[in-house]
Coordinates of C-alpha atoms and ligand atoms in Angstrom, one line a residue:
M1 CA 138.3 166.8 60.9
T2 CA 139.2 163.1 61.2
D3 CA 142.4 161.1 60.9
V4 CA 142.2 158.5 58.1
H5 CA 144.8 155.8 58.0
I6 CA 146.1 154.5 54.7
T7 CA 148.5 151.7 54.0
L8 CA 150.7 152.5 51.0
S9 CA 151.7 150.0 48.3
A10 CA 155.4 149.8 47.6
A11 CA 154.9 152.0 44.5
E12 CA 152.9 154.6 46.4
L13 CA 155.5 154.6 49.2
R14 CA 158.2 155.5 46.6
H15 CA 156.0 158.3 45.2
I16 CA 155.4 159.7 48.7
E17 CA 159.1 159.5 49.6
L18 CA 160.1 161.4 46.5
A19 CA 157.4 164.0 47.2
L20 CA 158.7 164.4 50.7
A21 CA 162.1 165.1 49.2
S22 CA 160.8 167.8 46.8
P23 CA 160.8 171.4 47.9
T24 CA 157.0 171.8 47.8
R25 CA 156.2 168.5 49.6
T26 CA 152.8 168.3 47.8
A27 CA 151.4 164.9 46.7
R28 CA 148.4 163.3 45.1
L29 CA 146.8 160.1 46.3
T30 CA 144.1 158.2 44.5
R31 CA 142.0 155.6 46.3
P32 CA 138.7 153.9 45.3
G33 CA 135.9 154.5 47.8
L34 CA 138.0 156.4 50.3
D35 CA 135.9 158.4 52.8
A36 CA 138.0 161.6 52.9
H37 CA 137.1 165.2 53.0
E38 CA 138.9 168.5 52.7
G39 CA 140.6 169.4 56.0
D40 CA 141.1 165.7 56.9
T41 CA 144.6 164.4 57.8
L42 CA 145.5 161.2 56.1
V43 CA 148.1 159.2 58.0
L44 CA 150.2 157.3 55.4
R45 CA 151.8 154.0 56.5
D46 CA 154.1 151.5 54.9
E47 CA 153.0 147.9 54.6
E48 CA 154.5 147.1 58.0
G49 CA 152.4 149.7 59.7
T50 CA 155.1 152.3 60.2
D51 CA 153.8 155.9 59.9
I52 CA 155.6 157.6 57.0
A53 CA 153.9 160.9 56.6
S54 CA 150.6 162.7 57.0
L55 CA 148.8 164.3 54.1
S56 CA 146.6 167.2 54.8
A57 CA 143.8 167.0 52.3
E58 CA 143.5 170.4 50.7
R59 CA 141.5 169.2 47.6
V60 CA 139.3 166.1 47.5
R61 CA 137.4 165.1 44.3
I62 CA 136.0 162.1 42.6
S63 CA 137.4 160.9 39.3
A64 CA 135.1 161.8 36.4
A65 CA 136.0 158.5 34.7
V66 CA 133.9 156.5 37.2
C67 CA 131.0 159.0 37.7
I68 CA 127.7 157.4 36.9
T69 CA 124.5 159.2 36.2
P70 CA 121.5 158.8 38.5
A71 CA 119.7 157.1 35.7
Q72 CA 122.4 154.4 35.6
L73 CA 122.1 153.7 39.3
G74 CA 120.0 150.8 40.4
T75 CA 119.2 149.6 36.9
G76 CA 120.9 146.2 37.6
V77 CA 122.7 146.4 34.3
A78 CA 126.1 146.9 35.8
P79 CA 127.3 147.3 39.4
A80 CA 128.2 150.8 40.3
P81 CA 131.9 151.1 40.2
E82 CA 133.6 152.4 43.4
P83 CA 134.5 156.0 42.7
E84 CA 138.2 156.9 42.6
V85 CA 138.8 159.6 45.2
I86 CA 141.6 161.9 44.4
I87 CA 143.3 163.8 47.2
D88 CA 145.7 166.6 46.8
G89 CA 147.6 168.0 49.7
T90 CA 150.7 168.8 51.6
L91 CA 152.9 166.2 53.3
T92 CA 154.5 166.3 56.7
P93 CA 157.1 163.6 57.5
R94 CA 156.2 161.3 60.4
R95 CA 159.5 159.4 60.8
P96 CA 162.9 160.9 61.4
L97 CA 164.7 160.0 58.1
G98 CA 167.7 162.1 57.6
H99 CA 167.3 162.0 53.8
L100 CA 164.0 163.6 54.1
D101 CA 165.5 166.8 55.3
Q102 CA 164.7 169.3 52.6
R103 CA 167.9 171.3 53.2
E104 CA 170.0 168.2 52.4
L105 CA 168.1 166.5 49.7
R106 CA 166.4 167.7 46.6
V107 CA 165.5 165.9 43.4
S108 CA 167.0 167.2 40.2
H109 CA 164.0 169.3 39.2
G110 CA 164.7 173.0 39.9
F111 CA 168.1 172.3 41.4
P112 CA 170.6 175.2 41.0
R113 CA 173.8 174.4 39.0
L114 CA 176.8 173.9 41.2
P115 CA 180.5 174.5 40.4
Q116 CA 181.6 171.1 41.7
A117 CA 180.2 167.9 43.0
V118 CA 181.1 164.3 43.8
L119 CA 179.0 161.5 42.2
I120 CA 178.8 158.1 43.9
T121 CA 177.4 155.5 41.6
G122 CA 177.3 152.5 44.0
T123 CA 177.3 152.2 47.8
V124 CA 178.7 155.2 49.7
P125 CA 181.8 154.0 51.5
A126 CA 182.4 155.3 55.0
P127 CA 184.3 158.6 54.8
G128 CA 187.3 157.0 56.6
D129 CA 187.5 154.2 54.0
A130 CA 187.5 156.3 50.9
G131 CA 188.9 159.5 49.4
W132 CA 185.6 161.0 48.2
A133 CA 185.2 163.0 51.4
S134 CA 188.2 165.1 50.5
H135 CA 186.7 166.3 47.2
P136 CA 184.9 169.6 47.2
G137 CA 181.1 170.1 46.6
P138 CA 178.1 168.2 47.6
V139 CA 177.8 164.5 47.1
I140 CA 175.3 163.2 44.5
V141 CA 173.7 159.9 45.4
I142 CA 171.8 157.9 42.7
D143 CA 168.5 156.7 43.9
R144 CA 168.0 153.1 42.5
G145 CA 164.6 152.7 44.1
N146 CA 165.6 151.0 47.3
S147 CA 164.8 153.3 50.1
R148 CA 166.9 151.4 52.6
H149 CA 170.0 151.8 50.5
L150 CA 169.2 155.4 49.8
A151 CA 168.8 156.2 53.5
A152 CA 172.1 154.4 54.3
A153 CA 173.9 156.4 51.5
V154 CA 172.5 159.7 52.7
T155 CA 173.3 158.9 56.3
A156 CA 177.0 158.1 55.3
V157 CA 177.2 161.4 53.5
A158 CA 175.7 163.3 56.4
A159 CA 178.2 161.5 58.7
A160 CA 181.0 163.1 56.7
E161 CA 179.3 166.5 57.2
R162 CA 178.6 166.9 53.5
R163 CA 175.4 167.8 51.7
A164 CA 173.7 164.9 49.8
I165 CA 171.8 165.5 46.6
V166 CA 169.7 162.6 45.5
L167 CA 169.0 162.1 41.8
P168 CA 166.7 159.5 40.3
E169 CA 168.6 156.8 38.3
P170 CA 169.4 158.1 34.9
P171 CA 168.5 156.1 31.8
R172 CA 172.0 155.7 30.5
N173 CA 175.4 157.1 31.6
A174 CA 175.1 158.4 35.2
A175 CA 178.0 160.7 35.1
E176 CA 177.1 162.4 31.8
W177 CA 173.5 162.8 32.8
A178 CA 174.2 164.3 36.2
E179 CA 176.9 166.5 34.8
Q180 CA 174.5 168.1 32.4
I181 CA 172.0 168.8 35.0
V182 CA 173.8 169.6 38.3
A183 CA 177.4 170.7 38.2
D184 CA 180.2 172.0 36.0
T185 CA 182.7 169.5 37.4
I186 CA 181.9 166.1 38.8
T187 CA 184.3 163.7 40.4
V188 CA 182.9 160.2 39.9
W189 CA 183.3 157.5 42.5
E190 CA 182.3 154.1 41.2
T191 CA 181.8 151.6 44.0
P192 CA 180.0 148.2 43.8
L193 CA 176.4 147.9 44.9
P194 CA 175.9 145.6 47.9
V195 CA 175.1 142.1 46.9
S196 CA 171.8 141.3 48.5
P197 CA 171.6 137.8 49.8
G198 CA 169.3 135.6 47.7
R199 CA 165.9 134.3 48.7
V200 CA 163.9 131.2 47.8
L201 CA 160.1 131.4 48.1
L202 CA 158.1 128.2 47.9
L203 CA 154.4 128.6 47.2
T204 CA 152.9 125.2 48.1
G205 CA 149.2 124.3 47.8
L206 CA 146.7 122.1 45.9
S207 CA 146.3 122.2 42.2
G208 CA 144.1 125.2 41.4
S209 CA 144.8 126.9 44.8
G210 CA 146.2 129.9 43.0
K211 CA 150.0 129.3 43.2
S212 CA 150.7 130.2 39.6
T213 CA 148.4 133.3 39.6
I214 CA 150.0 134.6 42.8
A215 CA 153.6 133.7 41.8
K216 CA 153.3 135.4 38.4
L217 CA 152.0 138.6 40.1
L218 CA 154.6 138.4 42.8
V219 CA 157.4 138.2 40.2
Q220 CA 156.0 141.2 38.4
R221 CA 155.7 143.2 41.6
L222 CA 159.3 142.3 42.6
A223 CA 160.5 143.5 39.3
E224 CA 159.1 146.9 40.1
T225 CA 160.1 147.1 43.7
D226 CA 163.1 145.0 44.4
E227 CA 166.6 145.4 43.0
R228 CA 167.1 141.6 43.0
I229 CA 166.2 139.6 39.9
A230 CA 163.2 137.4 40.5
T231 CA 163.0 134.1 38.7
L232 CA 159.7 132.1 38.4
L233 CA 159.9 128.3 38.6
D234 CA 156.3 127.5 38.0
G235 CA 155.0 123.9 38.5
D236 CA 153.6 123.4 35.1
E237 CA 156.4 125.0 33.1
V238 CA 159.1 123.2 35.1
R239 CA 157.4 119.9 34.3
Q240 CA 157.6 120.6 30.6
M241 CA 161.3 121.5 30.7
L242 CA 163.4 120.7 33.7
T243 CA 161.6 117.6 34.9
A244 CA 159.9 116.3 31.7
G245 CA 159.2 112.6 31.9
L246 CA 158.6 112.5 35.6
G247 CA 155.1 111.4 36.8
F248 CA 153.2 111.8 40.0
S249 CA 154.4 108.9 42.2
R250 CA 155.9 109.9 45.5
E251 CA 159.5 109.3 44.1
D252 CA 158.8 111.3 41.0
R253 CA 157.3 114.2 42.9
L254 CA 160.4 114.1 45.2
A255 CA 162.7 114.2 42.2
N256 CA 160.7 117.0 40.7
V257 CA 160.7 119.2 43.8
R258 CA 164.4 118.4 44.4
R259 CA 165.4 119.7 41.0
I260 CA 163.3 122.8 41.5
G261 CA 165.0 123.3 44.8
W262 CA 168.4 122.9 43.3
V263 CA 167.8 125.5 40.6
A264 CA 166.2 127.8 43.2
A265 CA 169.3 127.5 45.4
L266 CA 171.5 128.5 42.5
V267 CA 169.4 131.6 41.9
A268 CA 169.7 132.5 45.6
Q269 CA 173.4 131.8 45.5
H270 CA 173.7 134.6 42.8
G271 CA 171.7 137.0 44.9
G272 CA 168.4 136.6 43.1
I273 CA 164.9 135.7 44.3
A274 CA 163.6 132.3 43.2
V275 CA 159.8 132.0 43.3
C276 CA 158.8 128.3 43.1
A277 CA 155.2 127.2 42.6
P278 CA 155.0 123.4 42.6
I279 CA 152.3 121.5 44.7
A280 CA 155.2 120.1 46.8
P281 CA 152.8 117.9 48.8
Y282 CA 155.2 116.3 51.2
E283 CA 156.8 118.0 54.3
V284 CA 160.1 116.2 53.6
M285 CA 160.5 117.8 50.2
R286 CA 159.7 121.3 51.6
T287 CA 162.3 120.8 54.4
E288 CA 164.9 119.6 51.9
M289 CA 164.3 122.7 49.8
R290 CA 164.6 124.9 52.8
D291 CA 167.8 123.3 53.9
R292 CA 169.4 123.6 50.5
A293 CA 168.2 127.3 50.1
E294 CA 169.5 128.3 53.5
Q295 CA 173.0 127.3 52.5
H296 CA 172.9 130.4 50.2
G297 CA 170.2 132.7 51.4
R298 CA 166.9 132.7 53.2
F299 CA 163.8 130.6 52.6
L300 CA 160.2 131.5 52.9
L301 CA 157.4 128.9 52.9
V302 CA 154.1 130.3 51.6
H303 CA 151.1 128.0 52.0
V304 CA 148.4 128.9 49.5
A305 CA 145.7 127.4 51.7
T306 CA 142.7 127.3 49.3
P307 CA 140.5 124.5 50.5
L308 CA 140.0 121.4 48.3
E309 CA 136.3 122.2 47.7
V310 CA 137.2 125.6 46.3
C311 CA 140.0 124.2 44.1
E312 CA 137.6 121.5 42.9
E313 CA 134.9 124.1 42.1
R314 CA 137.4 126.2 40.2
D315 CA 138.7 123.1 38.3
R316 CA 140.3 125.3 35.8
K317 CA 141.9 122.4 33.9
G318 CA 139.1 119.9 34.4
L319 CA 141.5 117.6 36.2
Y320 CA 139.5 117.2 39.4
A321 CA 136.5 116.0 37.4
K322 CA 138.8 113.5 35.7
A323 CA 140.3 112.4 39.0
R324 CA 136.9 111.9 40.5
A325 CA 135.9 109.9 37.5
G326 CA 139.0 107.7 38.0
Q327 CA 140.6 108.8 34.8
I328 CA 143.7 110.2 36.6
D329 CA 145.4 108.3 39.5
Q330 CA 147.3 109.7 42.3
F331 CA 145.7 113.1 42.0
T332 CA 146.7 115.3 44.9
G333 CA 143.9 115.9 47.4
I334 CA 141.7 113.2 45.8
S335 CA 143.7 110.0 45.6
D336 CA 147.1 111.2 46.7
P337 CA 148.1 113.0 49.9
Y338 CA 148.8 116.7 50.6
Q339 CA 150.5 117.1 53.9
L340 CA 149.6 120.5 55.4
P341 CA 152.7 122.6 56.1
I342 CA 153.6 122.6 59.8
D343 CA 155.1 126.0 60.1
P344 CA 154.5 128.2 57.0
D345 CA 156.0 131.7 57.1
V346 CA 152.9 133.0 55.3
T347 CA 149.4 131.5 55.0
I348 CA 147.3 132.8 52.1
D349 CA 143.6 132.5 52.7
H350 CA 141.6 132.0 49.5
T351 CA 139.4 135.0 50.4
L352 CA 142.3 137.3 49.7
T353 CA 142.6 138.8 46.2
P354 CA 145.8 137.8 44.3
D355 CA 147.1 141.4 44.9
E356 CA 146.4 141.2 48.6
S357 CA 148.2 137.8 48.7
V358 CA 151.2 139.4 47.0
D359 CA 151.1 142.2 49.5
R360 CA 151.4 139.7 52.4
I361 CA 154.2 137.8 50.8
I362 CA 156.2 141.0 50.1
A363 CA 155.6 142.2 53.7
A364 CA 157.0 138.8 55.0
L365 CA 159.9 139.1 52.6
A366 CA 160.7 142.6 53.8
K367 CA 160.7 141.3 57.4
V368 CA 163.1 138.5 56.4
D369 CA 165.3 141.1 54.7
A370 CA 165.3 143.3 57.7
N371 CA 166.3 140.5 60.0
A372 CA 169.0 139.1 57.7
Ligands
LIG401 N1 148.2 113.2 39.6 C1 148.4 114.6 39.7 N2 148.4 115.2 40.9 C2 148.6 116.5 40.9 N3 148.7 117.3 39.8 C3 148.7 116.7 38.6 C4 148.5 115.3 38.5 N4 148.5 115.0 37.2 C5 148.7 116.2 36.5 N5 148.8 117.2 37.4 C6 149.1 118.6 37.0 O1 150.5 118.8 37.3 C7 150.7 119.9 38.1 C8 151.4 119.6 39.4 O2 152.7 119.4 39.2 P1 153.7 119.8 40.3 O3 155.1 119.6 39.7 O4 153.4 121.1 40.9 O5 153.5 118.6 41.4 S1 154.4 118.1 42.5 O6 155.0 119.2 43.3 O7 155.5 117.3 41.9 O8 153.6 117.2 43.4 C9 149.3 120.4 38.5 O9 149.4 121.8 38.1 P2 148.8 123.0 39.1 O10 147.4 123.0 38.9 O11 149.5 124.2 38.5 O12 149.2 122.7 40.5 C10 148.3 119.7 37.6 O13 147.9 120.5 36.6
LIG402 N1 141.9 134.8 45.2 C1 142.5 134.1 44.2 N2 143.8 133.9 44.2 C2 144.4 133.2 43.2 N3 143.7 132.6 42.2 C3 142.3 132.8 42.2 C4 141.7 133.5 43.2 N4 140.4 133.6 42.9 C5 140.2 132.9 41.8 N5 141.4 132.4 41.3 C6 141.5 131.6 40.1 O1 141.9 130.3 40.5 C7 142.7 129.7 39.5 C8 144.0 129.3 40.1 O2 144.8 128.7 39.2 P1 146.4 128.6 39.3 O3 146.9 130.0 39.7 O4 146.8 128.0 38.0 O5 146.5 127.6 40.5 P2 147.7 126.6 40.8 O6 149.0 127.1 40.1 O7 147.8 126.5 42.3 O8 147.2 125.3 40.1 C9 143.0 130.8 38.4 O9 142.1 130.6 37.4 C10 142.6 132.1 39.2 O10 142.2 133.1 38.3

């Protein structure tokens, strides 16, 4: 029996938290190439390294979809895929989260019908600040996928010595849906959700460093995991629309990045996340963008630090070859400067996969959020 440590992605963390809240506390985890055996204990951590739960592996098998025959092995025709290892087992919570107490929290599945309940659709106001605490029945809290807000809501309910029932967010009308499933009479309390402060993320790096690739993936991931709306301001697209007509002189680049920073600050002002991916080669323009963003929210500087040789080898658009041949002037890294960021919040090494790069950025963002 060995302990195996696993870092969960945001989606996996959500799955495990819901499984912890279910009466059976069973879960399935799928990992390529994981060395796990029946009887092992898998220690599950979040991206910041906090232990969430342990999963005792009761059944371990390899996905049939990637099984290869002995005859296929070593033929050199195709590399052997890493087998997906599927682990089924029982979870034990590792951190003292009130909302994981099974007596207080159950998902809707299998929940007995109640005569009365209170449904809170936004934040849960402190019992002293609102009348919900005087209504009978348990308090239904809608889980919108943000575990911090969920934990805060359940803690507020517990502070009023009331039972919390957590339901996943319904597709349409919360009150109607919950009423059908859980209780005969529901008192609905509609309160506003907290407005999260906005964020501006600037991904800076040479042409071909991977800014757009990572930024697009980051925005997709944020759409799945963050309640704030993420807006992508990609270098190429911005130059076609927002800053059409500008060239690549120092002044034009300053104007280009200034306009991106201005739009990004507006996004932050309205509680969104702006993901910007221009080269932004000068320190002064990055500082200006930070200063403007910090009037409304927080700023994160991400240096996509792919070396020039690697960018040039990729030469996805053939621009480096043209710049070397003298057909494009003032090309960043060849005939125009790129000032290395002095104090980036995150540095992305080119050996990371785009997914791993996004993991790093999301972890840094979570730290910023936690300290905000
Ligand atoms: N002279 C010169 N130098 C650098 N880049 C050039 C140049 N001419 C055209 N391109 C293409 O324009 C994209 C960079 O535009 P940006 O708006 O990101 O640049 S900057 O921040 O204003 O410096 C850049 O796109 P990415 O490869 O996505 O970075 C290039 O494709
Ligand atoms: N680890 C990696 N991270 C990001 N991009 C990578 C990586 N490895 C290879 N690439 C490739 O490098 C190219 C980067 O281009 P792009 O994302 O447009 O960069 P930029 O926006 O900085 O110009 C893409 O073709 C991408 O598929």
